Tab-separated table of C-alpha atoms in Angstrom:
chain	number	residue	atom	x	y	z
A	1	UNK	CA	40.783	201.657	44.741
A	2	UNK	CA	37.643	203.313	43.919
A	3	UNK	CA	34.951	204.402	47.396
A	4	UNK	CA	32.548	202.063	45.401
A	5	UNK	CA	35.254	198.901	45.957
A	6	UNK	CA	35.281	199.496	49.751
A	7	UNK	CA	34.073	196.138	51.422
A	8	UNK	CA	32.567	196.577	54.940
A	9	UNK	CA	33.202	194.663	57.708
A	10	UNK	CA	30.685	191.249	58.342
A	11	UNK	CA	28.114	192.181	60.569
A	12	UNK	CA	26.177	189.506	61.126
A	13	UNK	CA	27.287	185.452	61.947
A	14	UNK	CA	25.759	184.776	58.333
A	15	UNK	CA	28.150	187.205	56.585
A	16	UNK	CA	30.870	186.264	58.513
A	17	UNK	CA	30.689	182.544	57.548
A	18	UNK	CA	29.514	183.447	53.788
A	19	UNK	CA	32.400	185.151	53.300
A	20	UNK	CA	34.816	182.732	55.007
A	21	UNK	CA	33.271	180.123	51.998
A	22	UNK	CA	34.044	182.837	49.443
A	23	UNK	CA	37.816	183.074	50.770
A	24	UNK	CA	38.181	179.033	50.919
A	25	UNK	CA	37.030	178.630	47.616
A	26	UNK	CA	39.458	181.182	46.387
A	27	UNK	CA	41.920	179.743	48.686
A	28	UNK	CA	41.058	176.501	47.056
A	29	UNK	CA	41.922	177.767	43.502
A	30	UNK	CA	45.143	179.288	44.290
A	31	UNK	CA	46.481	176.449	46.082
A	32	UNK	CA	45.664	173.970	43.209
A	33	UNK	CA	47.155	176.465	41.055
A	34	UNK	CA	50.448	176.447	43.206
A	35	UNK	CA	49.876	172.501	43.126
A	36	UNK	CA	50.134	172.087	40.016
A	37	UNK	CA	53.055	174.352	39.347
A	38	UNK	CA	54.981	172.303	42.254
A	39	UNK	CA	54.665	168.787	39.609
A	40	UNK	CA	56.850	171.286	37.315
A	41	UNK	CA	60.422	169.588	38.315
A	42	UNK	CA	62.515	173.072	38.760
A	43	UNK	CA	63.829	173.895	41.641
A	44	UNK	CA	63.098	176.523	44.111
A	45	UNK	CA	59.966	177.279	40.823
A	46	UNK	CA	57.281	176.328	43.637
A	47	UNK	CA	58.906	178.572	46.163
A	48	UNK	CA	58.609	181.188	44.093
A	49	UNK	CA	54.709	180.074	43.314
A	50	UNK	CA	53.909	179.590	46.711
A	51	UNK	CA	54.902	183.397	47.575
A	52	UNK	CA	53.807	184.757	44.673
A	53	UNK	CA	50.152	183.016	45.511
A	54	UNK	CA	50.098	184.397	48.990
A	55	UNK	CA	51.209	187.979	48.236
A	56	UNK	CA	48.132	187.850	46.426
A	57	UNK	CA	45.266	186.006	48.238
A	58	UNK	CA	46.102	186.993	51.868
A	59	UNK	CA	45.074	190.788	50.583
A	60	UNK	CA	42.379	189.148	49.135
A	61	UNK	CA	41.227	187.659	51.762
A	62	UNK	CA	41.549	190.955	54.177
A	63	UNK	CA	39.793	192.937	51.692
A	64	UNK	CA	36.588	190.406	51.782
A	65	UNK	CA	36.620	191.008	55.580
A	66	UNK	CA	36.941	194.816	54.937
A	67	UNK	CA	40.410	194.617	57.239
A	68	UNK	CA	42.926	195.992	54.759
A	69	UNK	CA	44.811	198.649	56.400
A	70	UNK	CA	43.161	201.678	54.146
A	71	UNK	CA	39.349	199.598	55.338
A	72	UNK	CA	40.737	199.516	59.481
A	73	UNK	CA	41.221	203.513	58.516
A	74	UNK	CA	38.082	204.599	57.408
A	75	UNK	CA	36.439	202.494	60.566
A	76	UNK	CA	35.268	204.471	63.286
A	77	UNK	CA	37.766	205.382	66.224
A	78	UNK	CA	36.490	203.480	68.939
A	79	UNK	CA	35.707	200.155	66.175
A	80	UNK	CA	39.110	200.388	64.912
A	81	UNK	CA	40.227	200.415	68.695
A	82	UNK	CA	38.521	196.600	68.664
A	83	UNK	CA	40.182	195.925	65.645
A	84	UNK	CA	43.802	196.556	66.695
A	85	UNK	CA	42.726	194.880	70.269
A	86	UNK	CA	41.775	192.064	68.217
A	87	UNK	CA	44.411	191.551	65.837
A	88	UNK	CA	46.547	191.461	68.828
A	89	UNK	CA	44.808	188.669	71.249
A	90	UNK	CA	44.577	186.920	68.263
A	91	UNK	CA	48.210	187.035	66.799
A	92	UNK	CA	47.024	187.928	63.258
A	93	UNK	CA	50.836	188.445	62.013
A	94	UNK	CA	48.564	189.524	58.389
A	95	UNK	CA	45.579	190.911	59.315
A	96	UNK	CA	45.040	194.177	58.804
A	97	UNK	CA	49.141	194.990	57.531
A	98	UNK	CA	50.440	195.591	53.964
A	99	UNK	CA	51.261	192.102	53.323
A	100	UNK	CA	55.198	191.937	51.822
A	101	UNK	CA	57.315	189.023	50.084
A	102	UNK	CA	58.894	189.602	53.753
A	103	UNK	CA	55.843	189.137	55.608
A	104	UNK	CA	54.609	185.637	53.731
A	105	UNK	CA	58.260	184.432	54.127
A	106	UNK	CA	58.250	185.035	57.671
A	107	UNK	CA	54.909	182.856	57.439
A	108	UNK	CA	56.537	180.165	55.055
A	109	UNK	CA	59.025	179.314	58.087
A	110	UNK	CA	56.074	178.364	60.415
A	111	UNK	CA	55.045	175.813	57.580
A	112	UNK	CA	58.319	175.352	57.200
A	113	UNK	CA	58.941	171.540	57.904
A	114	UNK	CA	55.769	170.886	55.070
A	115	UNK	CA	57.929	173.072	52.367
A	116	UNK	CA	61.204	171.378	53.291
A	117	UNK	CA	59.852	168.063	52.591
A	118	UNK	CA	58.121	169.720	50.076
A	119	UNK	CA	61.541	169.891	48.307
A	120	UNK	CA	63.241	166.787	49.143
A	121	UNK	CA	59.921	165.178	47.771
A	122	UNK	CA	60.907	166.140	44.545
A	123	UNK	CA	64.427	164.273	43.615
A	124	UNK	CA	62.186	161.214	43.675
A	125	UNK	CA	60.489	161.442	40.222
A	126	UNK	CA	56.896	161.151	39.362
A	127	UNK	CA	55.744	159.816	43.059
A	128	UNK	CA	57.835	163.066	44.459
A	129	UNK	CA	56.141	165.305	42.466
A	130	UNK	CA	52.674	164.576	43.707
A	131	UNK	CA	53.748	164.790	46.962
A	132	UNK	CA	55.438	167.751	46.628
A	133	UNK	CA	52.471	169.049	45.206
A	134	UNK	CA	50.170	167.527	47.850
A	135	UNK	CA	52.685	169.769	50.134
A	136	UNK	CA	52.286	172.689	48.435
A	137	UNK	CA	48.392	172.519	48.262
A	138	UNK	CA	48.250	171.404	52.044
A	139	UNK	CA	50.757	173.920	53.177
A	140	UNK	CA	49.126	176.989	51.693
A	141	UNK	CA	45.628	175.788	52.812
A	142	UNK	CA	47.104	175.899	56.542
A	143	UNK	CA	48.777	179.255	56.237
A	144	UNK	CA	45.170	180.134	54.644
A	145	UNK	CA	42.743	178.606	56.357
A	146	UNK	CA	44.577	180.284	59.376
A	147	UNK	CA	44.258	183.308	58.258
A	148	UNK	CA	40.613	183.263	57.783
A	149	UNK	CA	39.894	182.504	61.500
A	150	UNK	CA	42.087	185.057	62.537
A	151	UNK	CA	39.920	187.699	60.449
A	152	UNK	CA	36.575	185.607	61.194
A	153	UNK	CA	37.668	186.477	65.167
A	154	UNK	CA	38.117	189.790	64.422
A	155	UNK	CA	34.792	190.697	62.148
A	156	UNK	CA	33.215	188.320	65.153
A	157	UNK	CA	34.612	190.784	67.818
A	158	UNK	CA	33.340	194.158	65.421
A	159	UNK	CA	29.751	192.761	66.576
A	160	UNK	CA	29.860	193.275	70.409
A	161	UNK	CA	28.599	196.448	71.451
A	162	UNK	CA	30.864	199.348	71.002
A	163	UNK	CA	32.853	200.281	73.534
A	164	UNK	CA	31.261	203.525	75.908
A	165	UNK	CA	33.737	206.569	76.259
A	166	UNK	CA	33.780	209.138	78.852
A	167	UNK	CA	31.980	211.638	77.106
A	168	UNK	CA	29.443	209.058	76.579
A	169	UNK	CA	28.257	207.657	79.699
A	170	UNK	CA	25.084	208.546	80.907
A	171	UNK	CA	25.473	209.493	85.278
A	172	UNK	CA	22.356	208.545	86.954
């Protein structure tokens, strides 16, 4: 990736929430895609779909909050400091990490009961597959929409003050 690609972290509340829209919209998309693959009655085809979709938009999505891990690198010591703090109050299992097949399938099992039904949905024909694609889109818009707090608490916790060092304090 190019210097010129490198997205910044949201400074402000406005940025923050503008680019929270920009991630559901593309959130949107992908699960509709993943939908609409899930009507397609072969097995385990979704599955496939549904990882393929998040190896792809969870990046996506840490990118737009400038949290990939090369982006938490190029931060400042003592803001990346607030990042790490922050990914770890928060539990953000993908923020900020080279997101695997691993990593979304350890995700998939917290959604897990959604994409179980998801496939027993689909031996009942026609009315199965729209719920198994009402599954799929619901599912990934969870694991998403998730996601996108977890980062939104993170950029939000980049705006407090930075953090005074030793060096730095001022004795009166």
């Amino acid at each position: 990736m190019a210097g010129a690609d490198w997205t910044v972290v949201p400074s402000t509340p406005e940025e923050i929430e503008a680019v929270a829209r920009h991630c559901r919209r593309l959130v949107t998309k992908r699960a509709l895609l993943a939908a609409g693959v899930a009507v397609v009655p072969i097995p385990g085809l979704d599955w496939v779909t549904d990882v393929g979709v998040l190896v792809k938009v969870i990046p996506q999505i840490n990118e737009a909050f400038g949290l990939t891990p090369e982006q938490i690198e190029r931060l400042a010591p003592d803001r990346r400091v607030v990042v790490y703090k922050a990914i770890s109050a928060g539990g953000g299992l993908l923020v900020g990490r080279l997101v695997t097949r691993e990593l979304v399938m350890q995700l998939l099992r917290l959604v897990g009961v959604r994409l179980t039904a998801q496939q027993a949905a689909k031996v009942v024909p026609l009315a199965g597959q729209a719920v198994s694609a009402a599954l799929t889109f619901s599912a990934l818009k969870f694991v998403c929409e998730q996601h996108i707090r977890q980062c939104m608490a993170v950029a939000r916790q980049l705006q407090l003050p930075a953090p005074v060092g030793q060096a730095e304090r001022v004795d009166a």
